[in-house]
Coordinates of C-alpha atoms in Angstrom, one line a residue:
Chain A
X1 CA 87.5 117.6 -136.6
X2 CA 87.9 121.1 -137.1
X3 CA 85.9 123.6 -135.2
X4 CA 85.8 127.3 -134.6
X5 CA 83.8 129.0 -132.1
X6 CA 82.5 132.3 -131.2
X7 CA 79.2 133.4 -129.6
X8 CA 75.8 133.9 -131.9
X9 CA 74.6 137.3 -130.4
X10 CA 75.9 140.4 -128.3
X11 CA 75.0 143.5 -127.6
X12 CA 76.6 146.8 -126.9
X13 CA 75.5 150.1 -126.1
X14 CA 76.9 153.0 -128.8
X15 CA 80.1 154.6 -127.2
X16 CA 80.7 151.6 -125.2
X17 CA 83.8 148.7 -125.8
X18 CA 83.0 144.8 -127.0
X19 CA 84.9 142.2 -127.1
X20 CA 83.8 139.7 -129.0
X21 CA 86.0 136.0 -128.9
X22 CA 86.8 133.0 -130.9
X23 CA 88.7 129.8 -130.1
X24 CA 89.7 127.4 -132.4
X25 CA 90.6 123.8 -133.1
X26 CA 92.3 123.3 -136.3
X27 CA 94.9 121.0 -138.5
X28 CA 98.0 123.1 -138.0
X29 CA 97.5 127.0 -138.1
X30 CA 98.4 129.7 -141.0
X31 CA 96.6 132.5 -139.7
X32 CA 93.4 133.8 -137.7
X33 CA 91.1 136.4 -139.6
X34 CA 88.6 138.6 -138.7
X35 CA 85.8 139.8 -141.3
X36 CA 82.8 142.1 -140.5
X37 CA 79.3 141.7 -142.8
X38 CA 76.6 143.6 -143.1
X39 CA 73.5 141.7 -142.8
X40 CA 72.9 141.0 -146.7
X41 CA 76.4 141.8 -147.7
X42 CA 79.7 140.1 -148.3
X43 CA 82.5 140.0 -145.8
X44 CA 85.1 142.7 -145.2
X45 CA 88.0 142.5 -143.9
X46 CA 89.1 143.8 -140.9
X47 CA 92.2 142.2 -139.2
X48 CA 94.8 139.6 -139.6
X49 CA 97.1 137.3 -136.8
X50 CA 99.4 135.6 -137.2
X51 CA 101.9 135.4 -134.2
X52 CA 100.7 136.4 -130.6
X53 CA 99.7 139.3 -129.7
X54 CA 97.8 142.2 -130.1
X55 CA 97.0 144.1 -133.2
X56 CA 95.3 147.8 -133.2
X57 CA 93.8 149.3 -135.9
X58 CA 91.9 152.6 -135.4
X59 CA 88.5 151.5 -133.1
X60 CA 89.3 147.9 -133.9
X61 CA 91.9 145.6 -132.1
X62 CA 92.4 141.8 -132.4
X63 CA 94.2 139.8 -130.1
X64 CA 95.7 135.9 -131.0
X65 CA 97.0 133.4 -127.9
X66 CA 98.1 130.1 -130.5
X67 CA 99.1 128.1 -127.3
X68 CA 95.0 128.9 -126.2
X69 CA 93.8 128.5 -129.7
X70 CA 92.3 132.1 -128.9
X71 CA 91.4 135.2 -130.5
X72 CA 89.3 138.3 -129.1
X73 CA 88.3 141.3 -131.5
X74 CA 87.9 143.9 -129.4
X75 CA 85.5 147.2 -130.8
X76 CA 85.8 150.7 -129.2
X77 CA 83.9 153.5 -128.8
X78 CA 81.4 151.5 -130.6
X79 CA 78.7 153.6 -133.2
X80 CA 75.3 151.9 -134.6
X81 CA 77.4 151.5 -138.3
X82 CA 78.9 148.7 -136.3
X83 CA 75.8 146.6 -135.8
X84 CA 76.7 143.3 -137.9
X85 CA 78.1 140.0 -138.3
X86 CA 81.4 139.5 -136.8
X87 CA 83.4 135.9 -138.3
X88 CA 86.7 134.4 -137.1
X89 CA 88.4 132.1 -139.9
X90 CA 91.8 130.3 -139.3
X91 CA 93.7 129.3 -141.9
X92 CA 94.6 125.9 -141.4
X93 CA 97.6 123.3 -142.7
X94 CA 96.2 123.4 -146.1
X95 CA 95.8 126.8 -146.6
X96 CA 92.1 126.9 -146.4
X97 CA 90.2 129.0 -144.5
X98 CA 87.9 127.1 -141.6
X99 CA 85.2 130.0 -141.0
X100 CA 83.3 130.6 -137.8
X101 CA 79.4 131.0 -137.9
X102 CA 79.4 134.2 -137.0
X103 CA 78.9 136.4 -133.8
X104 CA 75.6 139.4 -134.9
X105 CA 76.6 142.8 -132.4
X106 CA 73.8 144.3 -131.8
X107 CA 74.2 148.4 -131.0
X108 CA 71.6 150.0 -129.3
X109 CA 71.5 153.8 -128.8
Chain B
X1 CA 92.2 148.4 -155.0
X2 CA 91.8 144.5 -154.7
X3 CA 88.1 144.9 -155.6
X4 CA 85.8 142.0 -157.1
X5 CA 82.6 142.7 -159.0
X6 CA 80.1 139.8 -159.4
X7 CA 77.3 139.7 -161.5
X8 CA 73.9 139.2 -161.1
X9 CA 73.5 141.0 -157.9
X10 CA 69.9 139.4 -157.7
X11 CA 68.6 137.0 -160.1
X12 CA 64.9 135.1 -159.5
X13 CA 64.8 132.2 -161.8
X14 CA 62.0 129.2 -162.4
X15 CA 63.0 125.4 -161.0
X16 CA 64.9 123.8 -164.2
X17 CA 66.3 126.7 -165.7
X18 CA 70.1 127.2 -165.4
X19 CA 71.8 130.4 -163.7
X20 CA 75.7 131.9 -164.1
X21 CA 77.1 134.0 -161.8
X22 CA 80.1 136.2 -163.2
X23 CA 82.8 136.8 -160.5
X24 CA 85.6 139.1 -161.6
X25 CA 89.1 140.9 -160.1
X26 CA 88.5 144.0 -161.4
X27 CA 92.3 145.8 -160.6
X28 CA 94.5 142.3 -159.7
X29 CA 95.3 139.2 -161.4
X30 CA 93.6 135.8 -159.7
X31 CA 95.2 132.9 -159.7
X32 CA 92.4 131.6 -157.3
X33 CA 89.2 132.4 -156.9
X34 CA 86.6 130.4 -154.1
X35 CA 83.1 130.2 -154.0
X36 CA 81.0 130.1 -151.0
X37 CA 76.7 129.6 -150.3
X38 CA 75.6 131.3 -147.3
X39 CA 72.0 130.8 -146.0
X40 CA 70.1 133.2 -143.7
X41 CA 71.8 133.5 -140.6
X42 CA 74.5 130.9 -141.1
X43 CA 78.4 130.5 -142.0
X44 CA 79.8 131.0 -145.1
X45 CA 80.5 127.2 -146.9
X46 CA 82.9 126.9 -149.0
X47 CA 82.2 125.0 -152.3
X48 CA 85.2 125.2 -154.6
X49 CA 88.4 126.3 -155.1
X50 CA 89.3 127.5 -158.4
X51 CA 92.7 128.2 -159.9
X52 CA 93.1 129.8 -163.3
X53 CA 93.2 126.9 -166.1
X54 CA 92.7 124.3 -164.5
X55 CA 89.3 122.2 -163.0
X56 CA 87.9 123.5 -159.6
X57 CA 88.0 121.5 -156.2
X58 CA 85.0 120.9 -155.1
X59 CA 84.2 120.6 -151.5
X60 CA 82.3 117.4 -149.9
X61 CA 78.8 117.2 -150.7
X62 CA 79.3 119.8 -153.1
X63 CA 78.0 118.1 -156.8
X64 CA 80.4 119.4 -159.2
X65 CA 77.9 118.7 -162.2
X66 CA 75.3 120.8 -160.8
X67 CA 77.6 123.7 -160.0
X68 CA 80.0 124.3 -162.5
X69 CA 82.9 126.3 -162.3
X70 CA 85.0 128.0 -165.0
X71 CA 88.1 129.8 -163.9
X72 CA 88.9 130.7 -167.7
X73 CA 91.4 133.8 -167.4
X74 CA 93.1 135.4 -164.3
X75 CA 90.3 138.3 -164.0
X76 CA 87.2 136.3 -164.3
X77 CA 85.5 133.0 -162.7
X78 CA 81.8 131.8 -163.5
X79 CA 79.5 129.5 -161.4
X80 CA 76.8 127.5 -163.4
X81 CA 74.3 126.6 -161.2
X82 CA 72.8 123.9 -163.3
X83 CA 69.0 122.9 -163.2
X84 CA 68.2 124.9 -160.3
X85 CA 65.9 123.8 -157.5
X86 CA 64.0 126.4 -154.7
X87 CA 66.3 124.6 -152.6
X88 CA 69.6 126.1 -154.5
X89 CA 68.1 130.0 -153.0
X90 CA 70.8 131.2 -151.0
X91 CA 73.4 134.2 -151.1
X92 CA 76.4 132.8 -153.5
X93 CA 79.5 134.9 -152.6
X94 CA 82.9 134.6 -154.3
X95 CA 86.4 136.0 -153.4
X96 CA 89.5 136.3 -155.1
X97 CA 92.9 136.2 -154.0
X98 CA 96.4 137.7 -155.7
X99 CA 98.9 134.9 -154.7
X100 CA 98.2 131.5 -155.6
X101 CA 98.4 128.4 -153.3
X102 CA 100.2 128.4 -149.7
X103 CA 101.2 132.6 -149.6
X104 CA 97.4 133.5 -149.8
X105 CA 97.0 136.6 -147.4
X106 CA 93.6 137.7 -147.2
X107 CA 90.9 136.9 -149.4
X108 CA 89.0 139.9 -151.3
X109 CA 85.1 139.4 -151.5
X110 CA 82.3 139.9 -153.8
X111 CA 79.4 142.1 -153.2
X112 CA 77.4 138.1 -153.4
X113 CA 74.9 137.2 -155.8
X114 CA 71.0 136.5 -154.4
X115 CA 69.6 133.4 -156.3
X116 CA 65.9 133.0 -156.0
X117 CA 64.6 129.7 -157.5
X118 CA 60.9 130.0 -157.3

């Protein structure tokens, strides 16, 4: 079967670094996403992989290892607007997005 | 650009009474649109796949008679939920993509819709 997993719950302290991971088992691979939601709210997107390596966006980074079936998205100089829902997805041999359950960052001051 | 608007945001309906939910690419053209359920604190499930004109595919377990799905233009998709049950309460959320088929990048989301069947 297909699987994706990431941890339910971390927490960070504001300023600090997280890095929050996601490995994967799926049919054939098209893709590793990252989305952030608000608790309440649809996803946004935040980050796309497709070959290894590392990808940096402003605070946000995402990382993909395909021979690990491995992803990291890594937060920086975290603030408290960052407290939310965190899901890897991988698109699989059919195009269709396998979605984790989610991984909630907790900030605290 | 690339939003999608649905509509209701919130909607509180009696058991038996039918609901639509409007989905709708408000500055692209989609050729597909998916629906997903999420219920508190667990992972978006997908339901269907829609393409423009033609019928959705439905995911297991998902009854296509009780949700129906019309993907009618390339801007707007509807989801029926059909004699609705307190157990059909849950945060409907569709998305929309601008390719169609294998060459979908990223899906764009829509604010979701809370049903409340009471």
């Amino acid at each position: 079967g297909q699987n994706i997993d990431q941890p339910t719950e971390m927490t960070a302290t504001e300023g600090a670094i997280v890095q929050i991971n996601c490995t994967y088992q799926t049919s054939g691979f098209n893709g590793l996403f990252w989305y952030q939601q608000h608790a309440g709210e649809a996803p946004t997107f935040l980050s796309y992989n497709v070959l290894d390596g590392l990808e940096e966006k402003g605070r946000f980074s995402s990382f993909l290892s395909r021979s690990k079936g491995y992803s990291y998205l890594l937060l920086k100089e975290l603030q408290m607007k960052d407290s939310a829902s965190y899901l890897c997805a991988v698109r699989d041999s059919n195009y269709q997005l396998i979605w984790g359950a989610g991984t909630k960052l907790i900030i605290k001051p | 650009g690339a939003v999608v608007s649905q509509h209701p945001s919130r909607v509180i309906c009696k058991s038996g009474t039918s609901v639509k939910i409007e989905c709708r690419s408000l500055d692209f053209q989609a050729t597909t649109m998916f629906w997903y359920r999420q219920f508190p604190k667990q992972s978006l499930m997908l339901m269907a796949t829609s393409n423009e004109g033609s019928k959705a595919t439905y995911e297991q377990g998902v009854e296509k008679d009780k949700f129906l799905i019309n993907h009618a233009s390339l801007t707007l998709s509807t989801l029926t939920v059909t004699s609705a049950h307190p157990e059909d309460s849950s945060f409907y959320i569709c998305s929309a993509s601008p390719l169609s088929g294998g060459d979908t990048y990223e899906q764009y989301f829509g604010p979701g819709t809370r049903l409340t069947v009471t």
